[in-house]
CSV table of C-alpha atoms in Angstrom, one decimal:
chain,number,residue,atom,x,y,z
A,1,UNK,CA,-6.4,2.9,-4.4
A,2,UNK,CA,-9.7,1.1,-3.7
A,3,UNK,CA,-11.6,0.3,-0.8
A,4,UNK,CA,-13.8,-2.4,1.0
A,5,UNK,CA,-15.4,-3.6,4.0
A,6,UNK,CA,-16.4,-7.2,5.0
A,7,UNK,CA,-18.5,-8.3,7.7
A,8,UNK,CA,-18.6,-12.1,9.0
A,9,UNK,CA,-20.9,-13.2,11.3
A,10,UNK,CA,-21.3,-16.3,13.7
A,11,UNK,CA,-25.3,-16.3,13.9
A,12,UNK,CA,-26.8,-12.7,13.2
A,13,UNK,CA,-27.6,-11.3,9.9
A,14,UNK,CA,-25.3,-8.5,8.8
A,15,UNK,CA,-27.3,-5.8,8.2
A,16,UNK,CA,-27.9,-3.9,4.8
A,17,UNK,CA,-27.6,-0.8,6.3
A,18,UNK,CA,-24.8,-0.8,8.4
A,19,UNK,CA,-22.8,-2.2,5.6
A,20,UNK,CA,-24.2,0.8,3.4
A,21,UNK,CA,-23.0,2.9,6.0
A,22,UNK,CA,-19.2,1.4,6.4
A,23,UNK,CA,-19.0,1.4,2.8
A,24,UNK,CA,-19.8,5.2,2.3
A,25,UNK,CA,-16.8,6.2,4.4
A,26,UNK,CA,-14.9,4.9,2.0
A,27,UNK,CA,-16.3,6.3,-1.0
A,28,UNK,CA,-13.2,8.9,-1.4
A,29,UNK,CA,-11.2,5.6,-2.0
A,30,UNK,CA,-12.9,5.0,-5.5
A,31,UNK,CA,-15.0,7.4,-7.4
A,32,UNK,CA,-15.1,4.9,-10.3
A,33,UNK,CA,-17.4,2.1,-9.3
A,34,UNK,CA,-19.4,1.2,-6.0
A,35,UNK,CA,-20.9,-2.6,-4.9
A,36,UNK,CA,-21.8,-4.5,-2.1
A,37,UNK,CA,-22.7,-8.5,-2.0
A,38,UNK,CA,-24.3,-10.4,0.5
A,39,UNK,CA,-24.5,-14.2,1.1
A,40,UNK,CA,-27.8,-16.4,1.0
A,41,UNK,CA,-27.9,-16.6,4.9
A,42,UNK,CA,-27.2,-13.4,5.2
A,43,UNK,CA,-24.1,-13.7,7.5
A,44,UNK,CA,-21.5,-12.3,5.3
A,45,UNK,CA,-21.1,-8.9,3.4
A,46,UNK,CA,-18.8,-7.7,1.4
A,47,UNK,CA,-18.8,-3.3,0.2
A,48,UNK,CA,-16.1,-2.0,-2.3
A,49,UNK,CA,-15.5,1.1,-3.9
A,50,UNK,CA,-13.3,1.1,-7.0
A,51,UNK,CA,-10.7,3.5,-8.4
A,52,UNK,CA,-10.3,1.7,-12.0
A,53,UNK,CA,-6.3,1.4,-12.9
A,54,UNK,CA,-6.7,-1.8,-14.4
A,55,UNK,CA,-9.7,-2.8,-16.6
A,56,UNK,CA,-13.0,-1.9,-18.0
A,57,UNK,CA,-14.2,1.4,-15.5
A,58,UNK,CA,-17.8,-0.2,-14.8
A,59,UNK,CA,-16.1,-3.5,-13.4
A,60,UNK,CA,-15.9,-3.9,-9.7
A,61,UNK,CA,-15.8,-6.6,-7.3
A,62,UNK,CA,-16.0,-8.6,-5.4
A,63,UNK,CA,-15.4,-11.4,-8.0
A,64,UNK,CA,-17.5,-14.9,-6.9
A,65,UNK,CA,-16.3,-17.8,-8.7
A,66,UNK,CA,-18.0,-21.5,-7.7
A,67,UNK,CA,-18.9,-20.3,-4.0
A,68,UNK,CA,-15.5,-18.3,-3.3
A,69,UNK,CA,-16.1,-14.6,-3.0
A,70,UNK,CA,-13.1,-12.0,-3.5
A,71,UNK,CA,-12.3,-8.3,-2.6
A,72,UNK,CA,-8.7,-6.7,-3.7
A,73,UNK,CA,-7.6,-3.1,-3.1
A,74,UNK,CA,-4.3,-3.2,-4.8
A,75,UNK,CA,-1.9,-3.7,-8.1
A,76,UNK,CA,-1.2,-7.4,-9.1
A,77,UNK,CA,2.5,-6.4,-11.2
A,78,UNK,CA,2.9,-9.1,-14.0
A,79,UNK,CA,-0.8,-10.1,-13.8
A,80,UNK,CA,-1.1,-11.2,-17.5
A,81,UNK,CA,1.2,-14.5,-16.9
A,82,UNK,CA,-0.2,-15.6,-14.3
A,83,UNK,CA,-3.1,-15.0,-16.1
A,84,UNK,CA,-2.1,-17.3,-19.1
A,85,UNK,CA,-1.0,-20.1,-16.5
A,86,UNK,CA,-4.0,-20.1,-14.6
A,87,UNK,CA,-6.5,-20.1,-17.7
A,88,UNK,CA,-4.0,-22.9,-19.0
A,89,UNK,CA,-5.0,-24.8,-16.2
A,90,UNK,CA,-8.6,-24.2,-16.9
A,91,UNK,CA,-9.7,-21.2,-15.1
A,92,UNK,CA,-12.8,-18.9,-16.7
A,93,UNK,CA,-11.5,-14.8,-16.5
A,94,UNK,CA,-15.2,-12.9,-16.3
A,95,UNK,CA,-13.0,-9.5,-16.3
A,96,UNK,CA,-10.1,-8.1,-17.4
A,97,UNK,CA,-8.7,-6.7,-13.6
A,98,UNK,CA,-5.5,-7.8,-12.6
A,99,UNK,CA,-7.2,-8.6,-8.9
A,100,UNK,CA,-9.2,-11.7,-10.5
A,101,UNK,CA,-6.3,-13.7,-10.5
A,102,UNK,CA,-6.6,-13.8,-6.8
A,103,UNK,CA,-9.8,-15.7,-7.3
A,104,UNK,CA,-8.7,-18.1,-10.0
A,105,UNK,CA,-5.1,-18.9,-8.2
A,106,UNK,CA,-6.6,-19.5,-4.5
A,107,UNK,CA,-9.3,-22.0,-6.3
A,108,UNK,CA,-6.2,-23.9,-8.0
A,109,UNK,CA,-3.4,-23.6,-5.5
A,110,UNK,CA,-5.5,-22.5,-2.1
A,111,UNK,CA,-4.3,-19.6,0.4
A,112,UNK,CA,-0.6,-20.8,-0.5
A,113,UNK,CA,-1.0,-18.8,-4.5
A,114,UNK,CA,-0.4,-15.7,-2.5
A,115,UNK,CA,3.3,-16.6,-2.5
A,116,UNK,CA,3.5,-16.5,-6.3
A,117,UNK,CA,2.0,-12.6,-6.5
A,118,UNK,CA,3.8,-9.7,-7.1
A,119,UNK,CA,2.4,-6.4,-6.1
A,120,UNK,CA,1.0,-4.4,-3.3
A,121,UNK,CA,-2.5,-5.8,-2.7
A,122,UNK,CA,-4.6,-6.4,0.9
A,123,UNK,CA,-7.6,-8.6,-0.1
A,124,UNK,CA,-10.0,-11.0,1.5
A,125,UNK,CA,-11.1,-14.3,0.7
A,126,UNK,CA,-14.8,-15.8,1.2
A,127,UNK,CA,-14.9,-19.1,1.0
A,128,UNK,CA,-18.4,-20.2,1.5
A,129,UNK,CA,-17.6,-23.9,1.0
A,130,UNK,CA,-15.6,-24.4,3.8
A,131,UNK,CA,-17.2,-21.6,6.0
A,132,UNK,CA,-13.6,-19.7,6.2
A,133,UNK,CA,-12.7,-16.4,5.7
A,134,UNK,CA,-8.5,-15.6,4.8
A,135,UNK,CA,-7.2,-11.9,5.0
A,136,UNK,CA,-4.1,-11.4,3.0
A,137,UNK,CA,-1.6,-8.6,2.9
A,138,UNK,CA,1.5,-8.1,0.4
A,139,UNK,CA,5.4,-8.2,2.1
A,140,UNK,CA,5.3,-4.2,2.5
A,141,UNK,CA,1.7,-4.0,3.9
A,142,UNK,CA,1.9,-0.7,1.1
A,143,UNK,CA,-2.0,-1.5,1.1
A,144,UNK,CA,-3.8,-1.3,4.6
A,145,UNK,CA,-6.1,-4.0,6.4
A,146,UNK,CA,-7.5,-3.4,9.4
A,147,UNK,CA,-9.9,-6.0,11.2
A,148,UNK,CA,-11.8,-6.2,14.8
A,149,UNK,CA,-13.5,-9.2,16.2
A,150,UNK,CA,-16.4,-9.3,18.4
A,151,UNK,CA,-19.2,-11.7,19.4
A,152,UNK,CA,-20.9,-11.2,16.7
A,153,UNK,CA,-17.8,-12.5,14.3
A,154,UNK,CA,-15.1,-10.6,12.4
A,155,UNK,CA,-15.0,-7.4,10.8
A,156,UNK,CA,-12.3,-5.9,8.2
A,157,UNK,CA,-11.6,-3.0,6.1
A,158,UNK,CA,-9.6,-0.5,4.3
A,159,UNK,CA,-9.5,2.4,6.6
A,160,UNK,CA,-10.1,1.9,10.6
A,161,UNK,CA,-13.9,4.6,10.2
A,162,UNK,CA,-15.1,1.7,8.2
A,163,UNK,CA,-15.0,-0.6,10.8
A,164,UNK,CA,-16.0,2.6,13.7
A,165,UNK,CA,-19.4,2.4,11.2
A,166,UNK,CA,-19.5,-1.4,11.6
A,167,UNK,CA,-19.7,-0.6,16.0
A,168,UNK,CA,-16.4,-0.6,16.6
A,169,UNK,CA,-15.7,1.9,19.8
A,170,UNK,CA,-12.9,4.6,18.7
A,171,UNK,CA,-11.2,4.2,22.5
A,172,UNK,CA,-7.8,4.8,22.4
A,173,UNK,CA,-5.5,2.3,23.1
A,174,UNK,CA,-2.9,3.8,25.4
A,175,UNK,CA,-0.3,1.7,25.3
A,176,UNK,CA,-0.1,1.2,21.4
A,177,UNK,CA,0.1,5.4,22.2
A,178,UNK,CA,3.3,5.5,24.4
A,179,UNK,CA,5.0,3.5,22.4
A,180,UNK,CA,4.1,5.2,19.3
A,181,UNK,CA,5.2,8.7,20.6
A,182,UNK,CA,8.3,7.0,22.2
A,183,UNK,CA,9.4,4.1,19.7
A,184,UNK,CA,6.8,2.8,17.1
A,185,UNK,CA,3.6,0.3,17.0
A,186,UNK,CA,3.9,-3.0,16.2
A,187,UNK,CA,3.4,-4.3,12.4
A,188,UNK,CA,-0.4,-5.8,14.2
A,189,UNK,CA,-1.4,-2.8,16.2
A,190,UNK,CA,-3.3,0.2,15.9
A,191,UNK,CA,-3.7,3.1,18.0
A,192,UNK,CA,-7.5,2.3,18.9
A,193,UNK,CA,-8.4,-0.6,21.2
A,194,UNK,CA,-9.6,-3.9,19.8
A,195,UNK,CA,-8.6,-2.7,16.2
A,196,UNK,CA,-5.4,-4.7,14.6
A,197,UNK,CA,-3.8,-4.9,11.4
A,198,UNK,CA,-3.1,-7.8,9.3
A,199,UNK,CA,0.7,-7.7,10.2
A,200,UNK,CA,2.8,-7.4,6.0
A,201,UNK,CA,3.0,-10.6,4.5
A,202,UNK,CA,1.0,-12.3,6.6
A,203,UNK,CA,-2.8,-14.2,6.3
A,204,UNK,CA,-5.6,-14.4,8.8
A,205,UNK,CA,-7.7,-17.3,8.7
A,206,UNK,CA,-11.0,-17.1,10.7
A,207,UNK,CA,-13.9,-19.4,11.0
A,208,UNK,CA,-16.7,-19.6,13.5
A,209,UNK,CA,-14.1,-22.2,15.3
A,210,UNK,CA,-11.6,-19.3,15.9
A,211,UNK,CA,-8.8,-17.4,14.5
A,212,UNK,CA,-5.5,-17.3,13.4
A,213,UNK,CA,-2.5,-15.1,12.2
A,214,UNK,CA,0.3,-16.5,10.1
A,215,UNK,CA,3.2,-15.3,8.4
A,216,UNK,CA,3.0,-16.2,4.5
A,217,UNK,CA,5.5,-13.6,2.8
A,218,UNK,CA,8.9,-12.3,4.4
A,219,UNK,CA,10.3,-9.4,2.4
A,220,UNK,CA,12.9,-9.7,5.1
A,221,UNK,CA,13.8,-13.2,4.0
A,222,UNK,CA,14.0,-12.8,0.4
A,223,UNK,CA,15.6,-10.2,0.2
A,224,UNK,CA,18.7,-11.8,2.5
A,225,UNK,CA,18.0,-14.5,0.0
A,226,UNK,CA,18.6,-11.9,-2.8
A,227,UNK,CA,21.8,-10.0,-1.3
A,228,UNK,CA,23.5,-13.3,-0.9
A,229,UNK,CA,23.5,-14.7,-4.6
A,230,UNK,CA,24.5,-10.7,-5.4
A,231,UNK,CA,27.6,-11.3,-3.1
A,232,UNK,CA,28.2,-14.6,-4.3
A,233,UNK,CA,28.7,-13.2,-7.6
A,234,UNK,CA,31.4,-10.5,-9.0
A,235,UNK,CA,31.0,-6.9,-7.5
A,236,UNK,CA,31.2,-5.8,-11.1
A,237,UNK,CA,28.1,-7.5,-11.7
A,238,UNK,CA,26.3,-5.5,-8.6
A,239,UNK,CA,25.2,-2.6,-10.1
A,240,UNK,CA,24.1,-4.1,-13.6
A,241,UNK,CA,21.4,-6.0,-11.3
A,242,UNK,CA,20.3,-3.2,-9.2
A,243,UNK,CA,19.5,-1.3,-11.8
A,244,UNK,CA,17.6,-3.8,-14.1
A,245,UNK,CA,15.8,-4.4,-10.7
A,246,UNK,CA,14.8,-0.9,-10.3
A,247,UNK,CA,13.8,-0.8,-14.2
A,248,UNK,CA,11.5,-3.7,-14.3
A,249,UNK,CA,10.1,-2.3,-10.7
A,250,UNK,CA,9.1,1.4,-12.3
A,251,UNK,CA,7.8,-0.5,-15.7
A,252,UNK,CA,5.5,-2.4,-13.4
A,253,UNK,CA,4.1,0.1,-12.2
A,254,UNK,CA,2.6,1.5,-15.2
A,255,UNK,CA,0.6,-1.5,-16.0
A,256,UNK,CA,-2.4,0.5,-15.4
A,257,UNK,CA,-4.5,2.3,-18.2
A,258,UNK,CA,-4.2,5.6,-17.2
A,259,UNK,CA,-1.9,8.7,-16.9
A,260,UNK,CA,0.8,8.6,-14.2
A,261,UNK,CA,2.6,10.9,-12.4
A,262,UNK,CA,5.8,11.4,-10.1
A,263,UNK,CA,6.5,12.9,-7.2
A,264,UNK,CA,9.7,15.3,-6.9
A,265,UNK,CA,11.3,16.7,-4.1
A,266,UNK,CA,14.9,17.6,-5.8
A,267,UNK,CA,16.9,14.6,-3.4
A,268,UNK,CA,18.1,11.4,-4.8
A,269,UNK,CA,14.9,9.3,-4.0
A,270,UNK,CA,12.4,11.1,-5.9
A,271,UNK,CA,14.9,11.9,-8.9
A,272,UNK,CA,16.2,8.4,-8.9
A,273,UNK,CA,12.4,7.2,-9.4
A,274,UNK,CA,11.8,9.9,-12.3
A,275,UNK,CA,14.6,9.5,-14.0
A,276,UNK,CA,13.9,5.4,-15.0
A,277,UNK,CA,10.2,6.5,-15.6
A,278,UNK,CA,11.1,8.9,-18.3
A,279,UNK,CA,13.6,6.8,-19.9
A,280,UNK,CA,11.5,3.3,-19.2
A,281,UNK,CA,8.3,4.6,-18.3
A,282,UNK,CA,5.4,6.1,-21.0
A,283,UNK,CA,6.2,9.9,-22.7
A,284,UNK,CA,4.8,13.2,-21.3
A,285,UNK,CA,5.2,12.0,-17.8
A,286,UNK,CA,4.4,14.9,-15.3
A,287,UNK,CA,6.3,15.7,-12.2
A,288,UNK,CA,4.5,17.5,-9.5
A,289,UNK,CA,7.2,19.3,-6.4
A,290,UNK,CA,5.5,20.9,-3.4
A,291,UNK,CA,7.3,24.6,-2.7
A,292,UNK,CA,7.3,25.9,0.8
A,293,UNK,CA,8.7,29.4,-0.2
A,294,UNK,CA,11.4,31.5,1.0
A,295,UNK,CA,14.4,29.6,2.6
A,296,UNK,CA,13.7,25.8,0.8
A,297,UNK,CA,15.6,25.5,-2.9
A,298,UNK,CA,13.7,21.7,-3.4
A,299,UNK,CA,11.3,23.3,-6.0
A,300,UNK,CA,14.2,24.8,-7.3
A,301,UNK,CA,16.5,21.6,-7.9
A,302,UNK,CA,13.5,19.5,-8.4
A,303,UNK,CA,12.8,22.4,-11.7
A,304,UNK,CA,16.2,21.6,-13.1
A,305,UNK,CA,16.4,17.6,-12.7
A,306,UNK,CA,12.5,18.1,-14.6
A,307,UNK,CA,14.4,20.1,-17.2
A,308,UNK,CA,17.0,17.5,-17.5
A,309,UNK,CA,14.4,14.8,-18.1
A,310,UNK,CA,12.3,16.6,-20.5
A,311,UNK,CA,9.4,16.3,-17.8
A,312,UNK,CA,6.4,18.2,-17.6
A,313,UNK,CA,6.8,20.1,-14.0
A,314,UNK,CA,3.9,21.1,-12.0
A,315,UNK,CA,4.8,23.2,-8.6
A,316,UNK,CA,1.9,23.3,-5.6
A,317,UNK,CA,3.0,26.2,-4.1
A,318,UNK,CA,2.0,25.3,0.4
A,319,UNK,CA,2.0,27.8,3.2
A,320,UNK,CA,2.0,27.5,6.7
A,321,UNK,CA,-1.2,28.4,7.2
A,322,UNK,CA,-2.7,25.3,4.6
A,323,UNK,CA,-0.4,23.4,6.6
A,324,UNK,CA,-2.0,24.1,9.8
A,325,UNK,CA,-5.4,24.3,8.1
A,326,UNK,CA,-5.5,20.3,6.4
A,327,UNK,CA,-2.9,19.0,9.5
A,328,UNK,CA,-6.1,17.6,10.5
A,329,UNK,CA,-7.6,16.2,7.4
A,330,UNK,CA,-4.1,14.6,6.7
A,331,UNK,CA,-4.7,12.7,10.1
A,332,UNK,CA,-8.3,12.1,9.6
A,333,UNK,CA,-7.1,10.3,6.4
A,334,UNK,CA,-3.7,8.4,7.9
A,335,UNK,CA,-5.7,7.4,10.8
A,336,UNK,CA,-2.7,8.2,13.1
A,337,UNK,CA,-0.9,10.8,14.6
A,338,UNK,CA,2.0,12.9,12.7
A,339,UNK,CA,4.8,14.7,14.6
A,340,UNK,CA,5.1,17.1,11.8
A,341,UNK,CA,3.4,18.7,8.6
A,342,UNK,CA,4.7,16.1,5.7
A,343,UNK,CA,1.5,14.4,5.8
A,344,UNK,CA,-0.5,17.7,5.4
A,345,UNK,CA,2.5,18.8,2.4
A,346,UNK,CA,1.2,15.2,1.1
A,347,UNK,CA,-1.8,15.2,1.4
A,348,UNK,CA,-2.6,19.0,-0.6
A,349,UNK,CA,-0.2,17.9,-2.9
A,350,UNK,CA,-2.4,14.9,-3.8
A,351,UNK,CA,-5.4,17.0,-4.1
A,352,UNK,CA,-3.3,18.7,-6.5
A,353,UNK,CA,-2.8,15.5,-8.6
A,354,UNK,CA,-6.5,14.3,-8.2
A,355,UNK,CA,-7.5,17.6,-10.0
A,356,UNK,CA,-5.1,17.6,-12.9
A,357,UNK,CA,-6.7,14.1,-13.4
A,358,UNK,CA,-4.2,11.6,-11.9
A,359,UNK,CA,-5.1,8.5,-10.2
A,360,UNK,CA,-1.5,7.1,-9.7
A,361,UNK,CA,1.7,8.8,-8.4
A,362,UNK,CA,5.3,6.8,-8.4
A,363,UNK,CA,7.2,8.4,-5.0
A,364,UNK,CA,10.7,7.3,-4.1
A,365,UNK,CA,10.1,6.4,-0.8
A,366,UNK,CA,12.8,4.4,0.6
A,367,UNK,CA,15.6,5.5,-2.3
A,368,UNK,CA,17.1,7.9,0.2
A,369,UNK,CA,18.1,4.9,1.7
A,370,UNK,CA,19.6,2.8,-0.6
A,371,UNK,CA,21.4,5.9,-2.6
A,372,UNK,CA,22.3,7.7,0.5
A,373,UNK,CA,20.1,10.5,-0.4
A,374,UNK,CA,20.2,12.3,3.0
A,375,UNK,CA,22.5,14.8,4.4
A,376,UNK,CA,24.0,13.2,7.6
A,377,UNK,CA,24.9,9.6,4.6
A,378,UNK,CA,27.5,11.9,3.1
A,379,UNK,CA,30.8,10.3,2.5
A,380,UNK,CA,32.6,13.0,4.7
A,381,UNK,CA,30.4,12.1,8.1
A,382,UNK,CA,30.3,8.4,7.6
A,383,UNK,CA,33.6,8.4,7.9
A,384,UNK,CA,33.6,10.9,11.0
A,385,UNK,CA,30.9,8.7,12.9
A,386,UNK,CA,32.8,5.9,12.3
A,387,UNK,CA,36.1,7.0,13.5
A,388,UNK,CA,34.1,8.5,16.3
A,389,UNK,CA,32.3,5.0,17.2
A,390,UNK,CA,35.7,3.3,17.3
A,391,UNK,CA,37.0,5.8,19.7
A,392,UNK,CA,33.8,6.0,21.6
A,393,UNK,CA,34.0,2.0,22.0
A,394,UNK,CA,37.8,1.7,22.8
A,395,UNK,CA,37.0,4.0,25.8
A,396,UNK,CA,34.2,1.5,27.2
A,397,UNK,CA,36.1,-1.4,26.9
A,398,UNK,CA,38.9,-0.1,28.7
């Protein structure tokens, strides 16, 4: 991951040092390279910290090409076509990172290009020819963008303490609150006051004439799209599909120059995910499993689907007590509140990674899902809850 901050202002200069200071709270975000531009007049700045994956390590951003100005946190997947089509078409590459083809396809195509990228990216636009600014934000929203507006204009950022150094007042926002301990926050909110996020999939386009948020991407929509050619075709053709879809999805993820990892719990997701990087993926791939001791058997299961794979298997052994003692750094990091200790098991276990030299993980997140990975999807109480639904709903409607 990489980080940034950008500050836009109506009529005040942004100030060296307040940038300076937003941009060192994000300095865990990238070791590898630090930067910061600002404009002529002084009203726009732009900080980013780099965590090379792609490209030459001393490249960083943000990339300026004829009076457009670009940050990117984020993986572009397939980068190196549209790379070809866009220097076809005459654009000048001055690096190798997957994130310049933002530049290049918003100078050719405008804000609409975002609809032809494949990845997990949050980036803003500066274009200082038309005095607009555009935040984007990939269908997931797997990268975060956070912004606040104010008199003074628009601020935005990687992690919600950027903006906190930029003025923003850390005041709760207790509504955003009840209905995150009761339901969840919206795909805009956060859980501070006066501090949104660029909703997945959408753009925000600001100007000193206002604001506005639009949707750009639905991962909703295509993948309805998606499900209804796979029914229109032969059910013998359904799982051929998925799993050239889940292929091509793990190979793009190791675009990137450097070792990767995966995580491994023992359950379907994780194993799913490991199992098409070793056979697709790069050799000596490393698993890494958290073990929470006596009375858990994940380390144990997630040792023998490593054997299976021929993986290299690294076990973070975590105790209560580390969980209680980084609960609070895990927060501090997530910038919201947990119910449990996951995000503390997550977050040692990526301090783990970090020291054995690893700047990207593949997880299964979501696998469970789609495999029916977890205990209550089992064949044997599907079929009890459903039996028990009808007979639940024949009572009502008599």
């Amino acid at each position: 991951m990489c980080g940034f901050v950008v500050a836009c202002h109506h009529q005040a200069p942004v100030p060296t040092v307040t940038l300076d200071a937003a941009l060192d709270t994000l300095r865990h975000r990238g070791p590898d390279g630090r930067a910061s531009w600002l404009s002529a007049d002084g009203l726009c700045g732009i900080g980013f910290h780099r965590l090379a994956m792609v490209g030459a390590r001393e490249q960083t951003q943000p990339f300026h090409t004829d009076d457009v100005h670009v940050v990117v946190n984020g993986e572009i997947y397939q980068y190196a076509a549209q790379r070809q089509k866009l220097e076809a078409a005459g654009a000048c590459f001055a690096t190798d990172s997957d994130c310049e083809v933002v530049a290049h396809g918003y100078l050719q195509l405008g804000i609409d290009y975002v609809r032809e990228l494949n990845g997990e990216f949050a980036g803003v636009i500066w274009d200082a020819r038309r005095r607009k600014l555009f935040a984007i934000r990939d269908r997931w929203g797997v990268k975060p963008l956070f912004y606040r507006l104010s008199d003074q204009g628009i601020h935005l950022a990687s992690e919600i303490k950027a903006l906190i150094a930029l003025g923003a007042q850390p005041r709760w926002d207790h509504a955003a609150l009840f209905q995150h301990f009761f339901a969840s926050i919206g795909p805009a909110q956060t859980l501070f006051e006066g501090i949104h996020q660029v909703p997945p999939g959408h753009v925000l386009e600001w100007s000193t004439q206002g604001y506005g948020v639009t949707p750009l991407l639905s991962a909703v929509d295509e993948a309805h799209d998606a499900a209804r050619q796979h029914l229109a075709s032969a059910p013998r053709e359904w799982m051929p599909r998925l799993v050239d879809g889940l292929r091509h999805a793990v190979q793009d993820r190791f675009q990137g120059d450097g070792p990767v990892a995966c995580y491994l719990s023992g359950g379907v997701d994780s194993a799913t995910v490991a199992a098409l990087a070793a056979r697709h993926g790069r050799e000596g791939l490393s698993a890494f499993t958290v073990d929470f001791g006596a009375g858990t058997d994940d380390a144990t299961q997630a040792a023998g689907i490593a054997a299976s794979l021929g993986l290299r298997h690294e076990v973070v052994p975590v105790s209560e007590a580390q969980l209680v003692d980084h609960f609070a750094d895990a927060v501090r990091h997530a910038e919201t509140i947990g119910f449990n200790t996951i995000g503390a098991a997550r977050w040692i276990l990526g301090r783990a990674l970090a020291s054995s030299g690893y700047k990207a993980v593949l997880a299964g997140d979501g696998a469970d899902e789609l495999f029916a990975g977890y205990s209550f999807s089992s064949v044997e109480r599907l079929c009890a809850r459903s039996h028990n639904h009808a007979r639940l709903m024949t009572q009502v409607l008599e």
